[in-house]
Coordinates of C-alpha atoms in Angstrom, one line a residue:
M1 CA 0.0 0.0 0.0
S2 CA 1.3 3.4 -0.9
P3 CA 1.8 7.1 0.0
T4 CA 0.9 10.5 -1.1
S5 CA 2.1 13.4 1.1
A6 CA -0.1 14.4 4.0
H7 CA 0.4 18.0 2.9
G8 CA -2.7 18.2 0.7
L9 CA -1.4 16.6 -2.5
V10 CA -4.1 14.1 -2.8
C11 CA -6.3 15.2 -5.7
P12 CA -9.8 14.1 -6.4
I13 CA -10.0 11.6 -9.2
S14 CA -11.8 12.7 -12.3
P15 CA -12.6 10.1 -15.0
K16 CA -11.7 10.6 -18.6
L17 CA -15.2 10.1 -19.7
T18 CA -14.9 9.2 -23.3
V19 CA -12.2 6.7 -23.9
S20 CA -12.7 4.8 -27.1
V21 CA -9.5 2.8 -26.8
R22 CA -9.6 -0.2 -24.5
S23 CA -6.7 -0.3 -22.0
R24 CA -3.7 -2.5 -23.0
V25 CA -4.2 -5.5 -20.7
E26 CA -1.9 -8.0 -22.2
S27 CA 0.2 -8.4 -19.1
V28 CA -2.8 -7.8 -16.8
M29 CA -4.2 -11.2 -17.7
L30 CA -1.4 -12.8 -15.8
G31 CA -3.8 -12.9 -12.9
H32 CA -1.6 -14.5 -10.4
Y33 CA 0.9 -11.7 -10.5
R34 CA 1.5 -10.1 -7.1
I35 CA 3.8 -7.4 -5.9
A36 CA 5.8 -8.4 -2.9
Q37 CA 4.5 -5.7 -0.6
R38 CA 7.0 -6.6 2.0
Y39 CA 9.7 -5.0 -0.2
F40 CA 7.5 -1.9 -0.6
F41 CA 7.3 -1.5 3.1
L42 CA 11.1 -1.9 3.4
L43 CA 11.3 1.0 0.9
L44 CA 9.1 3.1 3.2
A45 CA 11.2 2.1 6.2
S46 CA 14.3 3.4 4.3
I47 CA 12.7 6.8 4.0
G48 CA 12.9 7.2 7.8
I49 CA 10.4 9.9 8.7
G50 CA 10.5 9.3 12.4
S51 CA 12.0 12.7 13.6
V52 CA 12.8 14.7 10.5
T53 CA 12.3 18.5 10.3
L54 CA 9.5 19.9 8.2
G55 CA 12.0 20.9 5.5
S56 CA 13.5 17.4 5.1
A57 CA 10.0 15.9 5.1
N58 CA 9.1 18.0 2.2
A59 CA 12.2 17.0 0.4
Q60 CA 11.5 13.3 0.6
T61 CA 10.5 11.4 -2.5
L62 CA 7.5 9.3 -1.6
P63 CA 5.8 6.6 -3.6
A64 CA 2.6 8.2 -5.1
S65 CA 0.3 5.2 -4.5
V66 CA 0.2 1.5 -4.0
P67 CA 1.7 0.2 -7.2
D68 CA -0.8 -2.6 -7.8
E69 CA -4.1 -1.3 -6.3
L70 CA -7.1 0.8 -7.3
L71 CA -10.3 1.7 -5.4
V72 CA -13.5 1.9 -7.3
G73 CA -16.9 3.2 -6.2
V74 CA -19.8 1.1 -7.6
R75 CA -22.7 3.3 -8.7
R76 CA -25.9 2.6 -6.8
G77 CA -28.2 0.3 -8.7
V78 CA -25.4 -1.4 -10.6
A79 CA -25.6 -5.2 -10.0
H80 CA -22.6 -6.8 -8.3
S81 CA -22.1 -9.2 -11.2
R82 CA -22.0 -6.3 -13.7
A83 CA -19.4 -4.4 -11.7
R84 CA -17.4 -7.6 -11.3
T85 CA -17.4 -8.3 -15.0
A86 CA -16.4 -4.6 -15.7
Y87 CA -13.2 -4.9 -13.7
L88 CA -12.4 -8.6 -14.5
T89 CA -12.2 -7.7 -18.2
T90 CA -9.2 -5.5 -17.4
G91 CA -7.5 -8.3 -15.4
A92 CA -8.2 -6.7 -12.0
T93 CA -9.1 -8.9 -9.1
L94 CA -11.0 -8.1 -5.9
I95 CA -9.0 -7.8 -2.7
K96 CA -11.7 -6.5 -0.4
E97 CA -15.2 -5.0 -0.6
I98 CA -16.6 -2.4 1.7
P99 CA -20.3 -3.0 1.1
Q100 CA -21.6 -0.2 3.3
I101 CA -20.4 2.4 0.8
G102 CA -20.0 0.3 -2.3
V103 CA -16.2 0.6 -2.5
H104 CA -14.2 -2.3 -4.0
R105 CA -10.4 -2.5 -3.5
L106 CA -8.8 -4.1 -6.6
R107 CA -5.4 -5.6 -7.4
V108 CA -4.1 -4.8 -10.9
D109 CA -0.9 -5.2 -12.9
P110 CA 1.3 -2.3 -11.8
S111 CA 2.9 -2.1 -15.2
N112 CA -0.5 -1.3 -16.8
I113 CA -2.2 0.5 -14.0
D114 CA -2.6 3.8 -15.9
A115 CA -4.4 2.1 -18.8
I116 CA -6.6 0.1 -16.5
E117 CA -7.5 3.2 -14.5
R118 CA -8.5 5.0 -17.7
T119 CA -10.7 2.1 -18.8
L120 CA -12.5 1.8 -15.5
K121 CA -13.1 5.5 -15.4
S122 CA -14.8 5.3 -18.8
R123 CA -17.4 2.9 -17.4
R124 CA -20.6 4.4 -16.1
D125 CA -20.7 1.5 -13.6
F126 CA -18.4 3.4 -11.3
T127 CA -18.8 6.8 -9.6
F128 CA -15.0 7.1 -9.1
V129 CA -11.7 5.2 -9.7
E130 CA -8.7 6.3 -7.6
R131 CA -5.3 5.1 -6.5
N132 CA -4.8 3.6 -3.0
R133 CA -2.8 6.5 -1.7
A134 CA -1.0 6.9 1.6
F135 CA -1.0 9.8 4.0
R136 CA 1.9 10.8 6.2
P137 CA 1.0 11.9 9.8
T138 CA 0.7 15.7 9.9
R139 CA 3.4 16.4 12.5
I140 CA 6.4 18.7 12.6
P141 CA 9.3 18.9 15.2
N142 CA 8.5 19.6 18.9
D143 CA 9.0 23.1 20.3
P144 CA 9.5 22.9 24.1
L145 CA 9.4 26.7 24.7
Y146 CA 5.7 27.0 25.4
P147 CA 4.1 26.4 28.9
L148 CA 2.6 23.0 29.5
Q149 CA -0.9 22.6 28.1
W150 CA -1.5 26.3 27.5
H151 CA -4.1 25.2 24.9
L152 CA -6.7 24.0 27.4
Q153 CA -7.0 27.6 28.8
Q154 CA -7.0 29.0 25.3
I155 CA -10.1 27.2 24.3
Q156 CA -11.7 27.9 27.7
G157 CA -11.5 24.3 28.7
P158 CA -11.8 24.9 32.5
A159 CA -15.0 26.9 32.1
A160 CA -16.3 24.2 29.8
W161 CA -15.6 21.5 32.4
D162 CA -17.9 23.4 34.8
L163 CA -20.7 22.7 32.4
V164 CA -19.9 19.1 31.6
P165 CA -17.1 17.6 33.5
S166 CA -15.5 15.1 31.2
G167 CA -17.1 13.9 28.0
A168 CA -18.2 10.6 29.5
G169 CA -20.1 8.4 27.1
A170 CA -18.9 9.9 23.9
V171 CA -16.5 7.5 22.2
I172 CA -13.6 9.0 20.3
A173 CA -12.2 6.8 17.6
I174 CA -8.5 7.6 16.9
L175 CA -7.6 6.5 13.3
D176 CA -3.8 6.5 13.6
S177 CA -0.8 4.3 14.3
G178 CA -2.5 2.6 17.3
V179 CA -2.6 3.6 21.0
D180 CA -0.3 2.6 23.9
A181 CA -2.9 1.0 26.2
T182 CA -0.4 0.8 29.1
H183 CA 0.2 4.5 29.4
P184 CA -0.8 5.7 32.9
D185 CA -3.0 8.4 31.4
L186 CA -4.6 6.1 28.9
A187 CA -4.8 2.8 30.7
G188 CA -8.4 1.6 31.2
K189 CA -9.8 4.1 28.8
L190 CA -9.7 2.0 25.6
V191 CA -12.7 0.3 24.2
P192 CA -12.3 -2.5 21.6
G193 CA -10.9 -1.2 18.3
F194 CA -9.6 -2.7 15.1
N195 CA -6.5 -2.8 12.9
T196 CA -7.4 -2.2 9.3
F197 CA -3.8 -2.4 8.2
D198 CA -3.3 -6.0 9.3
D199 CA -7.0 -6.9 9.4
D200 CA -6.9 -8.0 13.0
T201 CA -7.6 -6.6 16.5
N202 CA -4.0 -5.6 17.5
T203 CA -4.2 -1.9 18.1
A204 CA -0.8 -1.4 19.8
D205 CA 1.0 1.8 18.7
V206 CA 3.6 0.9 16.1
Y207 CA 4.9 4.4 15.4
G208 CA 4.1 6.6 18.4
H209 CA 1.9 9.2 16.6
G210 CA -1.4 7.7 17.7
T211 CA -0.6 7.8 21.4
R212 CA 0.1 11.5 21.2
V213 CA -3.1 12.2 19.2
A214 CA -5.2 10.2 21.7
G215 CA -3.7 12.0 24.6
A216 CA -4.5 15.4 23.1
A217 CA -8.1 14.4 22.8
A218 CA -8.9 12.3 25.8
A219 CA -6.0 11.5 28.2
S220 CA -7.3 10.9 31.7
G221 CA -7.7 14.1 33.8
N222 CA -8.5 15.1 37.3
N223 CA -6.9 11.9 38.5
G224 CA -3.7 13.3 40.2
T225 CA -1.5 11.7 37.5
G226 CA 0.3 13.1 34.5
L227 CA -1.8 15.6 32.5
A228 CA -5.3 16.4 31.5
S229 CA -7.0 16.7 28.1
V230 CA -10.1 18.2 26.5
A231 CA -12.5 15.2 27.1
W232 CA -10.7 13.3 29.8
D233 CA -13.5 10.7 30.5
S234 CA -14.3 10.0 26.9
P235 CA -13.5 6.4 25.9
I236 CA -10.9 5.9 23.2
M237 CA -11.5 3.5 20.3
P238 CA -8.1 2.8 18.8
I239 CA -8.2 2.1 15.0
R240 CA -4.8 1.3 13.6
V241 CA -4.6 2.4 10.0
T242 CA -0.9 2.8 9.4
D243 CA 2.1 0.7 8.7
T244 CA 5.1 0.8 11.1
D245 CA 6.4 4.0 9.4
G246 CA 3.3 5.9 10.2
F247 CA 1.7 5.9 6.7
A248 CA -2.0 5.5 6.5
Y249 CA -3.7 4.5 3.2
T250 CA -6.9 5.4 1.5
S251 CA -8.2 1.8 1.9
T252 CA -7.2 1.6 5.6
L253 CA -8.8 4.9 6.5
V254 CA -12.0 4.1 4.6
E255 CA -12.3 0.8 6.4
G256 CA -11.5 2.5 9.7
L257 CA -14.2 5.1 9.3
V258 CA -16.8 2.5 8.4
W259 CA -15.7 0.1 11.2
A260 CA -15.8 2.9 13.8
A261 CA -19.2 4.1 12.6
D262 CA -20.6 0.6 12.8
N263 CA -19.3 0.1 16.3
G264 CA -20.6 3.1 18.1
A265 CA -18.0 5.9 17.8
S266 CA -19.4 9.4 18.3
V267 CA -16.4 11.2 17.0
M268 CA -13.6 10.1 14.6
N269 CA -10.3 11.8 14.4
M270 CA -7.9 11.5 11.4
S271 CA -4.7 13.3 11.9
F272 CA -3.8 13.0 8.2
A273 CA -4.1 16.0 5.8
A274 CA -6.2 16.5 2.7
V275 CA -8.3 13.4 3.1
A276 CA -11.3 15.3 1.5
G277 CA -9.5 14.9 -1.8
S278 CA -10.3 11.2 -1.9
P279 CA -13.7 10.2 -3.3
A280 CA -13.6 7.0 -1.3
L281 CA -12.8 8.8 1.9
R282 CA -15.6 11.3 1.2
A283 CA -18.0 8.4 0.8
A284 CA -16.8 6.8 4.1
A285 CA -17.1 10.2 5.9
E286 CA -20.6 10.6 4.5
Y287 CA -21.5 7.1 5.8
A288 CA -20.2 7.9 9.2
M289 CA -22.2 11.1 9.3
Q290 CA -25.4 9.1 8.3
Q291 CA -24.7 7.0 11.4
G292 CA -24.7 10.1 13.6
A293 CA -20.9 10.4 14.0
V294 CA -18.7 13.5 13.4
V295 CA -15.5 13.1 11.5
V296 CA -12.6 15.5 12.3
A297 CA -9.4 15.7 10.2
S298 CA -6.2 17.7 10.1
A299 CA -5.9 20.5 7.6
G300 CA -2.2 19.8 6.9
N301 CA 1.2 21.1 7.5
C302 CA 2.4 22.5 4.1
G303 CA 2.1 26.1 5.2
C304 CA 0.6 26.8 1.8
L305 CA -2.7 27.5 0.0
D306 CA -4.1 24.0 -0.6
S307 CA -6.5 23.2 -3.4
T308 CA -8.2 20.3 -1.5
P309 CA -11.9 20.5 -2.1
D310 CA -14.4 21.3 0.7
T311 CA -16.8 18.6 1.8
P312 CA -19.7 18.8 4.2
Y313 CA -18.9 15.4 5.6
L314 CA -15.9 16.2 7.8
I315 CA -14.5 19.1 9.8
S316 CA -11.0 20.1 8.7
V317 CA -8.9 21.9 11.4
G318 CA -5.9 24.3 11.1
A319 CA -3.5 25.1 13.9
T320 CA -3.0 28.2 16.0
D321 CA -0.3 29.2 18.5
R322 CA -0.7 30.6 22.0
N323 CA -1.1 34.1 20.6
D324 CA -4.0 33.0 18.4
E325 CA -1.8 33.5 15.3
L326 CA -2.0 31.0 12.5
A327 CA 0.9 28.5 12.9
S328 CA 3.5 28.9 10.2
F329 CA 3.0 25.3 9.1
S330 CA -0.8 25.3 9.0
S331 CA -2.3 24.7 5.5
R332 CA -4.9 27.1 4.2
G333 CA -7.8 26.6 1.7
D334 CA -11.5 26.6 1.1
Y335 CA -11.7 23.2 2.9
V336 CA -10.5 24.6 6.3
D337 CA -13.5 24.8 8.7
L338 CA -12.0 25.6 12.1
A339 CA -8.7 26.3 13.8
A340 CA -7.5 25.0 17.2
P341 CA -4.3 25.1 19.2
G342 CA -1.6 23.1 17.5
V343 CA 1.8 24.4 18.6
S344 CA 3.7 22.8 21.5
I345 CA 0.8 20.7 22.7
Y346 CA 1.9 18.7 25.8
T347 CA 0.6 15.2 25.5
T348 CA 1.1 11.5 26.1
R349 CA 3.9 9.6 24.4
S350 CA 4.4 5.8 24.0
G351 CA 6.2 4.1 26.8
G352 CA 4.4 6.1 29.6
S353 CA 6.2 9.4 29.1
Y354 CA 5.0 12.9 28.0
G355 CA 6.2 15.5 25.6
F356 CA 5.5 18.5 23.4
A357 CA 4.2 18.0 19.9
S358 CA 3.2 20.5 17.1
G359 CA 1.2 20.2 14.0
T360 CA -2.4 20.1 12.8
S361 CA -2.2 16.4 13.9
F362 CA -2.8 17.9 17.4
S363 CA -5.2 20.7 16.7
S364 CA -7.6 18.2 15.1
P365 CA -8.0 16.0 18.3
V366 CA -8.6 19.2 20.3
V367 CA -11.7 19.8 18.2
A368 CA -12.6 16.1 18.5
G369 CA -12.4 16.4 22.3
V370 CA -14.8 19.4 22.2
V371 CA -17.2 17.5 20.0
A372 CA -17.1 14.7 22.6
L373 CA -18.0 17.2 25.4
M374 CA -20.9 18.4 23.3
F375 CA -22.2 14.8 22.8
S376 CA -21.8 14.1 26.5
L377 CA -24.0 17.1 27.2
N378 CA -26.6 16.3 24.6
P379 CA -26.3 12.9 22.9
N380 CA -29.2 13.7 20.6
L381 CA -27.1 16.2 18.6
T382 CA -26.8 15.5 14.9
P383 CA -23.5 16.0 13.0
L384 CA -25.0 19.1 11.3
D385 CA -25.9 20.4 14.8
V386 CA -22.4 20.0 15.9
S387 CA -20.9 21.7 12.9
A388 CA -23.3 24.6 13.1
V389 CA -22.5 25.2 16.8
L390 CA -18.8 24.9 16.5
E391 CA -18.8 27.4 13.6
S392 CA -21.1 29.9 15.2
T393 CA -19.3 29.9 18.6
A394 CA -15.7 29.9 17.4
D395 CA -13.6 33.0 18.2
D396 CA -13.2 34.8 14.9
L397 CA -9.6 35.3 14.0
G398 CA -8.0 36.9 10.9
A399 CA -10.3 38.5 8.4
A400 CA -13.8 39.1 9.7
G401 CA -16.1 36.2 9.1
Y402 CA -15.0 33.0 7.3
D403 CA -11.5 32.9 5.8
T404 CA -9.3 30.3 4.3
S405 CA -6.7 30.4 7.1
F406 CA -8.8 30.0 10.3
G407 CA -12.0 28.9 8.8
H408 CA -14.9 30.1 11.0
G409 CA -12.4 30.8 13.8
R410 CA -10.6 29.1 16.7
V411 CA -12.7 26.6 18.6
N412 CA -14.1 27.7 21.9
A413 CA -15.2 24.8 24.1
Y414 CA -17.1 26.9 26.7
Q415 CA -19.1 28.9 24.1
A416 CA -20.0 25.7 22.2
L417 CA -21.3 24.1 25.4
L418 CA -23.2 27.2 26.3
A419 CA -24.9 27.1 22.9
V420 CA -25.8 23.4 23.5
L421 CA -27.3 24.2 26.9
G422 CA -29.1 27.4 25.8
S423 CA -31.3 25.7 23.3
P424 CA -31.0 22.4 21.5
P425 CA -29.1 23.3 18.4
D426 CA -31.3 23.4 15.4
P427 CA -29.5 24.7 12.3
P428 CA -31.6 27.5 10.9
E429 CA -33.5 26.6 7.8
D430 CA -32.1 29.5 5.9
L431 CA -28.7 27.7 5.7
P432 CA -28.1 27.1 2.0
P433 CA -27.1 23.7 0.7
T434 CA -23.4 22.9 0.2
V435 CA -22.6 21.6 -3.3
T436 CA -19.4 20.5 -5.1
I437 CA -18.8 19.1 -8.5
L438 CA -16.7 16.0 -7.9
T439 CA -16.0 15.0 -11.5
P440 CA -14.7 16.1 -13.9
E441 CA -12.1 18.3 -12.3
D442 CA -11.1 21.8 -13.0
G443 CA -9.0 22.1 -16.2
E444 CA -9.7 18.5 -17.4
M445 CA -9.8 17.7 -21.1
V446 CA -13.1 16.0 -22.0
S447 CA -14.9 14.8 -25.0
G448 CA -18.0 12.8 -26.1
T449 CA -20.4 12.0 -23.3
V450 CA -19.1 13.4 -20.0
A451 CA -20.2 12.0 -16.6
V452 CA -20.7 14.8 -14.1
D453 CA -21.0 13.7 -10.5
V454 CA -22.1 16.2 -7.8
S455 CA -22.0 16.1 -4.0
A456 CA -24.8 18.1 -2.2
A457 CA -25.8 18.2 1.5
D458 CA -28.1 20.3 3.5
D459 CA -29.3 20.6 7.1
I460 CA -33.0 19.9 6.1
G461 CA -32.5 17.9 2.9
V462 CA -31.6 18.5 -0.7
S463 CA -34.6 18.5 -3.0
A464 CA -32.9 18.9 -6.4
V465 CA -29.6 19.7 -8.1
E466 CA -29.3 21.6 -11.4
L467 CA -26.3 21.4 -13.7
Y468 CA -25.3 24.6 -15.5
L469 CA -23.2 24.9 -18.6
D470 CA -21.8 28.3 -19.4
G471 CA -24.6 29.8 -17.3
D472 CA -27.5 27.8 -18.8
A473 CA -29.3 25.0 -16.9
I474 CA -29.0 21.8 -18.9
A475 CA -30.2 19.0 -16.5
T476 CA -31.8 18.4 -13.2
D477 CA -31.5 15.5 -10.8
T478 CA -33.7 15.0 -7.7
T479 CA -32.2 11.8 -6.2
A480 CA -28.8 11.3 -4.6
P481 CA -26.2 10.5 -5.7
F482 CA -26.6 13.4 -8.1
S483 CA -25.2 12.4 -11.5
F484 CA -25.5 13.9 -15.0
S485 CA -24.5 12.9 -18.6
W486 CA -23.4 15.9 -20.7
N487 CA -23.1 15.3 -24.5
S488 CA -20.1 17.6 -25.2
T489 CA -20.3 16.9 -29.0
L490 CA -23.2 19.4 -29.1
D491 CA -20.9 22.2 -27.9
S492 CA -17.9 23.8 -29.5
D493 CA -14.4 22.7 -28.8
G494 CA -12.6 24.9 -26.2
A495 CA -13.3 26.1 -22.7
H496 CA -16.6 25.6 -21.0
V497 CA -17.7 26.4 -17.4
L498 CA -19.7 23.9 -15.3
E499 CA -21.6 24.9 -12.1
A500 CA -24.1 23.0 -10.0
V501 CA -27.0 24.6 -8.0
A502 CA -28.6 22.7 -5.1
Y503 CA -32.0 23.5 -3.7
D504 CA -33.2 22.4 -0.2
T505 CA -36.8 21.8 0.9
A506 CA -37.1 25.3 2.3
G507 CA -36.3 26.8 -1.1
N508 CA -32.7 27.9 -0.2
T509 CA -30.0 27.5 -2.9
G510 CA -26.3 26.8 -2.9
T511 CA -24.0 27.1 -5.8
S512 CA -20.8 25.1 -6.4
P513 CA -17.5 26.7 -7.2
A514 CA -17.3 27.0 -11.0
L515 CA -14.9 24.8 -12.8
E516 CA -13.6 25.1 -16.4
V517 CA -13.1 22.1 -18.7
Q518 CA -11.6 21.9 -22.1
V519 CA -13.8 20.2 -24.7
D520 CA -11.9 18.5 -27.6
N521 CA -14.0 16.5 -30.0
S522 CA -11.7 17.1 -32.9
D523 CA -11.3 14.1 -35.3
T524 CA -8.2 14.1 -37.5
G525 CA -9.8 11.5 -39.8
T526 CA -6.5 9.6 -40.0
E527 CA -6.2 7.9 -36.6
D528 CA -8.0 4.7 -35.6
H529 CA -9.3 4.8 -32.1
T530 CA -11.9 2.1 -32.4
A531 CA -11.3 -1.1 -30.5
P532 CA -12.1 -4.5 -32.0
I533 CA -15.5 -6.0 -31.1
V534 CA -14.9 -9.3 -29.3
V535 CA -17.6 -11.9 -28.8
I536 CA -17.1 -15.2 -26.9
K537 CA -19.5 -17.4 -28.8
S538 CA -19.0 -20.3 -26.4
P539 CA -19.1 -21.2 -23.7
K540 CA -21.9 -18.9 -22.5
D541 CA -21.5 -17.0 -19.3
G542 CA -22.4 -19.2 -16.3
R543 CA -22.1 -22.5 -18.3
K544 CA -20.8 -25.6 -16.4
F545 CA -18.0 -27.8 -17.7
Y546 CA -16.3 -31.1 -16.6
R547 CA -13.3 -32.4 -18.4
A548 CA -12.6 -29.6 -20.9
V549 CA -13.6 -26.1 -21.9
R550 CA -14.1 -25.4 -25.6
V551 CA -13.7 -21.7 -26.4
R552 CA -14.9 -20.1 -29.6
V553 CA -14.2 -16.4 -30.2
L554 CA -15.4 -14.1 -33.0
V555 CA -13.6 -10.7 -33.5
K556 CA -14.5 -7.9 -35.9
D557 CA -12.7 -4.6 -36.4
N558 CA -13.2 -1.5 -38.5
V559 CA -9.7 -1.8 -40.0
Q560 CA -7.7 -5.0 -39.3
V561 CA -7.4 -7.5 -36.5
E562 CA -3.8 -8.5 -35.8
R563 CA -4.0 -11.0 -32.9
I564 CA -6.5 -12.8 -30.7
E565 CA -5.5 -14.2 -27.2
V566 CA -7.6 -16.4 -24.9
Y567 CA -6.9 -16.7 -21.1
F568 CA -8.2 -19.2 -18.6
D569 CA -7.9 -17.9 -15.0
G570 CA -5.2 -15.4 -16.2
Q571 CA -3.1 -18.0 -18.1
L572 CA -2.7 -17.8 -21.8
I573 CA -4.3 -20.9 -23.4
G574 CA -4.4 -20.0 -27.0
S575 CA -3.6 -17.2 -29.6
E576 CA -4.1 -16.6 -33.3
S577 CA -2.6 -14.1 -35.7
C578 CA -4.9 -12.4 -38.2
D579 CA -4.7 -10.0 -41.1
S580 CA -8.3 -9.2 -41.9
D581 CA -11.2 -7.3 -40.4
S582 CA -12.9 -10.5 -39.1
C583 CA -11.3 -13.4 -37.4
K584 CA -12.2 -16.5 -35.4
V585 CA -10.3 -18.6 -32.9
R586 CA -11.1 -22.0 -31.3
V587 CA -9.3 -23.2 -28.2
V588 CA -9.7 -26.4 -26.2
R589 CA -8.5 -26.3 -22.6
K590 CA -8.4 -29.6 -20.7
T591 CA -9.4 -29.0 -17.2
K592 CA -8.5 -32.1 -15.2
D593 CA -6.2 -30.0 -13.0
A594 CA -8.7 -27.2 -12.5
A595 CA -10.4 -26.9 -9.1
K596 CA -14.2 -27.2 -9.0
G597 CA -16.0 -23.9 -8.8
E598 CA -15.9 -20.7 -10.7
H599 CA -13.3 -19.9 -13.4
S600 CA -12.8 -16.9 -15.7
I601 CA -12.3 -16.9 -19.5
I602 CA -11.1 -13.6 -21.1
A603 CA -10.5 -13.0 -24.8
L604 CA -8.4 -10.1 -26.0
A605 CA -8.1 -8.8 -29.6
Y606 CA -5.5 -6.3 -30.9
D607 CA -6.0 -4.3 -34.1
S608 CA -3.3 -2.8 -36.3
S609 CA -3.6 0.6 -34.5
G610 CA -2.9 -0.9 -31.1
N611 CA -6.5 -0.7 -29.9
I612 CA -7.6 -3.6 -27.7
G613 CA -11.0 -5.1 -27.3
S614 CA -12.0 -7.6 -24.7
A615 CA -14.8 -9.9 -23.5
A616 CA -15.1 -12.2 -20.5
V617 CA -17.3 -15.0 -19.2
S618 CA -17.4 -17.0 -16.0
V619 CA -17.8 -20.8 -16.1
T620 CA -18.1 -23.4 -13.3
K621 CA -16.5 -26.8 -13.1
R622 CA -18.8 -29.5 -11.9
K623 CA -17.7 -32.2 -9.4

């Protein structure tokens, strides 16, 4: 499994929506190919990010993604068998399915991953296709010059504790490197968690980051030992999502959010930056929100203006210092919702010790702790209630009102709890919906029929979403997920602007940020981009066999077929050269050595222009 930087460099995936060329899958059919991930992790270990400075961390060259994995989101209503056939024809195999949100984790041939990704993106069966990226913990070096735990006074923690002592009953899930259950300020606080990296229940801290994050949110307080925290009586649910070098992956974070949501977490903290850039993580955060949980994440430590998109499904937190100034490392952008103390936070460390830590990794759990206090005071709050209260009660910093540095301001625990006590939070009905175009992405080149996917959310419910092209409404969708098909061949080549407008049931409207795409439907008239048409005449899909399989394939092309290949369970069992626009091949595969059960047959055809067509069927060996 593989990394992108935790400094906001994870971009939302946008399908190339008109791909007439089938992906080159010649080597993909070697279905038993596996990357030895052990060697990949040894590579990560050689990077050595344990105690580097921010500068050296930025200088590291990190693998961009797991070299042989993709994540796909299956569109609602698409049959499981259809989705399976769609990726099997590229040679991809299923590693794991997360059925709650329709995400499939696939293994593919790393030498052909780009082509396979393009092919899957061109299919309407999937809402997204993305790499399984990794996220570095958002931490920078410690600065021991600040007083111990100054941040608790900064957010008016002592006054908040007079209203609700400790956050009891609100479980905080820490998605990180694990938690040291033996630490004197954490012992006895942990509820059963899970390890999505190793797929087991061992949640011991393998890197040290998770113990620090857990202590910032919910270390034991008022016990005469060690230090305090924001929500000192909140149970901690450890979810280990990282390898031993502290890298979390899209797949492990997605599984962690779903597991925590299904097992009673009230709040989930991810101290990894720019997670909103992943469609799979947005889907998982939306699922958690539907279960009544609040997801909090770090804004990131790049100290730059970050283009990560905003999402209504999680709260992104920047970092402030003891003077309420923005920390020099804190990332900025439209996705930043709040700020919280994140410089020299005194917290727990693995092995029973304590120490200072800085970064948005530690401002995020401060907000998670405040959310736990709110749930402890009123467990009937909804995630939208929580967001509305946090934003309306934050201490406004920087430019008046919302800004991209501090978001709505620095969190104020006392004022948030007063708001919860004063009247049960009910987000006003004049709040407009939030709406974002997920695909295509800004600046993308598109052609043909373009799939446009839109995310919209509202406190009282979205009634409709309209898609606008160059200022004119061209389509309306009234049912989530909001998806549109735009026939770009009806418009001129060049730049076009897409916007989405969402309506709620009270008549309020919200408009997405505009994005510009480049339409190119030009046809040179000389290049052949049409793949051969492949038909497996026999056996039919679902047919049973015993001693042998007799395969008959028919191929037609608009120019010339050059070669046909037939694979049984990823192994080449026959091929035929051809020099006409129509060819046939017959192959007999004796199956005495084949196990009983389901097997795949895939036929590939190559034309003279390098285009590839494919077809696949599943057959079953009888006893």
